[in-house]
């Protein structure tokens, strides 16, 4: 995985492709491989990019982050 530090603001999408969304963080980076759009089922980023590519373009800020913990 790509875990280097980028000069962009935290939350900035620095890479968007079939491997996922790579976000800049304060001291590293975060690769998101799966996510869930509001009202939809969880899916791989590659599948979401097929129909919503413009929402996740490089240089845009990834907003509306909500952390969820699955309790089994």
Short mmCIF file of N, CA and C in Angstrom, two decimals:
data_model
loop_
_atom_site.label_atom_id
_atom_site.label_comp_id
_atom_site.label_asym_id
_atom_site.label_seq_id
_atom_site.Cartn_x
_atom_site.Cartn_y
_atom_site.Cartn_z
N UNK A 1 0.82 -1.20 0.00
CA UNK A 1 0.00 0.00 0.00
C UNK A 1 0.86 1.26 0.00
N UNK A 2 0.31 2.30 -0.53
CA UNK A 2 0.99 3.59 -0.61
C UNK A 2 0.72 4.37 0.68
N UNK A 3 1.71 4.48 1.57
CA UNK A 3 1.51 5.16 2.86
C UNK A 3 2.45 6.34 3.04
N UNK A 4 2.74 7.03 1.97
CA UNK A 4 3.63 8.18 2.08
C UNK A 4 2.86 9.44 2.45
N UNK A 5 3.58 10.49 2.80
CA UNK A 5 2.98 11.76 3.16
C UNK A 5 2.92 12.65 1.92
N UNK A 6 1.80 13.36 1.76
CA UNK A 6 1.60 14.26 0.63
C UNK A 6 1.53 15.70 1.13
N UNK A 7 1.92 16.66 0.32
CA UNK A 7 1.90 18.07 0.75
C UNK A 7 0.51 18.69 0.78
N UNK A 8 -0.49 17.99 0.31
CA UNK A 8 -1.85 18.55 0.27
C UNK A 8 -2.53 18.47 1.63
N UNK A 9 -3.61 19.21 1.77
CA UNK A 9 -4.37 19.24 3.03
C UNK A 9 -4.96 17.87 3.34
N UNK A 10 -5.10 17.54 4.62
CA UNK A 10 -5.73 16.28 5.00
C UNK A 10 -7.13 16.17 4.38
N UNK A 11 -7.43 14.99 3.86
CA UNK A 11 -8.72 14.75 3.23
C UNK A 11 -8.72 14.94 1.73
N UNK A 12 -7.61 15.45 1.18
CA UNK A 12 -7.51 15.66 -0.26
C UNK A 12 -7.31 14.33 -0.96
N UNK A 13 -8.07 14.11 -2.03
CA UNK A 13 -7.90 12.90 -2.83
C UNK A 13 -6.66 13.10 -3.71
N UNK A 14 -5.65 12.27 -3.50
CA UNK A 14 -4.41 12.39 -4.26
C UNK A 14 -4.31 11.33 -5.36
N UNK A 15 -5.17 10.32 -5.28
CA UNK A 15 -5.21 9.28 -6.31
C UNK A 15 -6.60 8.66 -6.29
N UNK A 16 -7.14 8.44 -7.48
CA UNK A 16 -8.48 7.85 -7.60
C UNK A 16 -8.45 6.89 -8.78
N UNK A 17 -8.42 5.60 -8.47
CA UNK A 17 -8.40 4.60 -9.54
C UNK A 17 -9.00 3.29 -9.04
N UNK A 18 -8.88 2.23 -9.81
CA UNK A 18 -9.50 0.95 -9.46
C UNK A 18 -8.97 0.35 -8.15
N UNK A 19 -7.80 0.79 -7.71
CA UNK A 19 -7.28 0.28 -6.44
C UNK A 19 -7.95 0.95 -5.24
N UNK A 20 -8.57 2.11 -5.45
CA UNK A 20 -9.25 2.82 -4.39
C UNK A 20 -8.99 4.30 -4.42
N UNK A 21 -9.38 4.97 -3.34
CA UNK A 21 -9.13 6.39 -3.18
C UNK A 21 -7.99 6.56 -2.20
N UNK A 22 -6.96 7.28 -2.61
CA UNK A 22 -5.84 7.55 -1.72
C UNK A 22 -6.00 8.98 -1.21
N UNK A 23 -6.16 9.10 0.11
CA UNK A 23 -6.37 10.39 0.74
C UNK A 23 -5.12 10.84 1.49
N UNK A 24 -4.85 12.12 1.39
CA UNK A 24 -3.77 12.71 2.17
C UNK A 24 -4.23 12.85 3.61
N UNK A 25 -3.36 12.48 4.55
CA UNK A 25 -3.63 12.66 5.98
C UNK A 25 -2.55 13.57 6.55
N UNK A 26 -2.65 13.93 7.80
CA UNK A 26 -1.68 14.85 8.40
C UNK A 26 -0.26 14.31 8.33
N UNK A 27 -0.05 13.05 8.69
CA UNK A 27 1.30 12.49 8.73
C UNK A 27 1.50 11.28 7.84
N UNK A 28 0.52 10.94 7.04
CA UNK A 28 0.62 9.77 6.16
C UNK A 28 -0.47 9.85 5.10
N UNK A 29 -0.96 8.72 4.67
CA UNK A 29 -2.05 8.67 3.71
C UNK A 29 -2.96 7.50 4.06
N UNK A 30 -4.13 7.49 3.45
CA UNK A 30 -5.12 6.46 3.72
C UNK A 30 -5.69 5.96 2.41
N UNK A 31 -5.65 4.66 2.18
CA UNK A 31 -6.22 4.06 0.99
C UNK A 31 -7.59 3.49 1.34
N UNK A 32 -8.63 4.02 0.72
CA UNK A 32 -9.99 3.52 0.93
C UNK A 32 -10.32 2.59 -0.22
N UNK A 33 -10.58 1.34 0.08
CA UNK A 33 -10.86 0.33 -0.95
C UNK A 33 -12.34 0.00 -1.04
N UNK A 34 -13.08 0.29 0.01
CA UNK A 34 -14.52 0.01 0.04
C UNK A 34 -15.20 1.14 0.79
N UNK A 35 -16.40 1.53 0.34
CA UNK A 35 -17.15 2.57 1.03
C UNK A 35 -18.63 2.39 0.75
N UNK A 36 -19.43 3.18 1.43
CA UNK A 36 -20.87 3.09 1.30
C UNK A 36 -21.44 4.48 1.06
N UNK A 37 -22.09 4.67 -0.08
CA UNK A 37 -22.78 5.92 -0.35
C UNK A 37 -24.09 5.93 0.41
N UNK A 38 -24.56 7.11 0.75
CA UNK A 38 -25.80 7.25 1.51
C UNK A 38 -26.95 6.51 0.84
N UNK A 39 -27.61 5.66 1.60
CA UNK A 39 -28.75 4.91 1.10
C UNK A 39 -28.41 3.71 0.22
N UNK A 40 -27.13 3.41 0.08
CA UNK A 40 -26.69 2.31 -0.78
C UNK A 40 -25.99 1.25 0.07
N UNK A 41 -25.74 0.09 -0.54
CA UNK A 41 -24.98 -0.97 0.12
C UNK A 41 -23.49 -0.69 0.00
N UNK A 42 -22.67 -1.20 0.92
CA UNK A 42 -21.22 -1.06 0.79
C UNK A 42 -20.74 -1.68 -0.53
N UNK A 43 -19.73 -1.07 -1.12
CA UNK A 43 -19.23 -1.55 -2.40
C UNK A 43 -17.76 -1.18 -2.54
N UNK A 44 -17.08 -1.86 -3.44
CA UNK A 44 -15.69 -1.53 -3.74
C UNK A 44 -15.64 -0.17 -4.41
N UNK A 45 -14.61 0.60 -4.11
CA UNK A 45 -14.45 1.92 -4.72
C UNK A 45 -14.42 1.82 -6.24
N UNK A 46 -13.80 0.78 -6.77
CA UNK A 46 -13.73 0.60 -8.23
C UNK A 46 -15.12 0.60 -8.84
N UNK A 47 -16.08 -0.06 -8.20
CA UNK A 47 -17.45 -0.11 -8.71
C UNK A 47 -18.14 1.25 -8.58
N UNK A 48 -17.92 1.94 -7.48
CA UNK A 48 -18.53 3.25 -7.27
C UNK A 48 -18.00 4.27 -8.28
N UNK A 49 -16.71 4.19 -8.58
CA UNK A 49 -16.11 5.12 -9.54
C UNK A 49 -16.69 4.96 -10.94
N UNK A 50 -17.19 3.78 -11.28
CA UNK A 50 -17.79 3.57 -12.60
C UNK A 50 -18.95 4.53 -12.86
N UNK A 51 -19.73 4.83 -11.83
CA UNK A 51 -20.90 5.68 -12.03
C UNK A 51 -20.81 7.04 -11.34
N UNK A 52 -19.85 7.22 -10.44
CA UNK A 52 -19.75 8.48 -9.68
C UNK A 52 -18.33 9.05 -9.71
N UNK A 53 -17.64 8.88 -10.81
CA UNK A 53 -16.23 9.29 -10.90
C UNK A 53 -16.04 10.78 -10.58
N UNK A 54 -16.95 11.63 -11.04
CA UNK A 54 -16.81 13.07 -10.85
C UNK A 54 -16.84 13.48 -9.37
N UNK A 55 -17.49 12.68 -8.53
CA UNK A 55 -17.55 13.00 -7.10
C UNK A 55 -16.22 12.80 -6.39
N UNK A 56 -15.33 12.00 -6.99
CA UNK A 56 -14.09 11.63 -6.33
C UNK A 56 -12.88 11.94 -7.19
N UNK A 57 -12.83 13.14 -7.76
CA UNK A 57 -11.72 13.51 -8.63
C UNK A 57 -10.50 13.92 -7.81
N UNK A 58 -9.34 13.68 -8.37
CA UNK A 58 -8.07 14.03 -7.72
C UNK A 58 -8.05 15.54 -7.46
N UNK A 59 -7.65 15.90 -6.26
CA UNK A 59 -7.58 17.31 -5.86
C UNK A 59 -8.79 17.77 -5.06
N UNK A 60 -9.89 17.02 -5.13
CA UNK A 60 -11.06 17.41 -4.34
C UNK A 60 -10.91 16.91 -2.91
N UNK A 61 -11.66 17.52 -2.01
CA UNK A 61 -11.61 17.16 -0.60
C UNK A 61 -12.69 16.12 -0.32
N UNK A 62 -12.30 15.03 0.30
CA UNK A 62 -13.22 13.96 0.68
C UNK A 62 -13.96 14.43 1.92
N UNK A 63 -15.26 14.75 1.78
CA UNK A 63 -16.04 15.32 2.88
C UNK A 63 -17.06 14.32 3.39
N UNK A 64 -17.61 14.62 4.54
CA UNK A 64 -18.69 13.81 5.10
C UNK A 64 -18.22 12.47 5.62
N UNK A 65 -17.00 12.41 6.12
CA UNK A 65 -16.50 11.15 6.65
C UNK A 65 -17.26 10.78 7.92
N UNK A 66 -17.73 9.57 7.96
CA UNK A 66 -18.38 9.04 9.14
C UNK A 66 -17.76 7.69 9.43
N UNK A 67 -17.21 7.57 10.60
CA UNK A 67 -16.61 6.30 10.98
C UNK A 67 -17.69 5.38 11.55
N UNK A 68 -17.63 4.15 11.18
CA UNK A 68 -18.55 3.18 11.76
C UNK A 68 -17.77 1.96 12.19
N UNK A 69 -18.21 1.36 13.27
CA UNK A 69 -17.55 0.18 13.79
C UNK A 69 -18.56 -0.96 13.77
N UNK A 70 -18.21 -2.01 13.10
CA UNK A 70 -19.08 -3.19 13.08
C UNK A 70 -18.83 -3.98 14.35
N UNK A 71 -19.85 -4.15 15.12
CA UNK A 71 -19.73 -4.94 16.35
C UNK A 71 -20.34 -6.30 16.10
N UNK A 72 -19.52 -7.31 16.18
CA UNK A 72 -19.98 -8.68 15.97
C UNK A 72 -20.17 -9.41 17.27
#
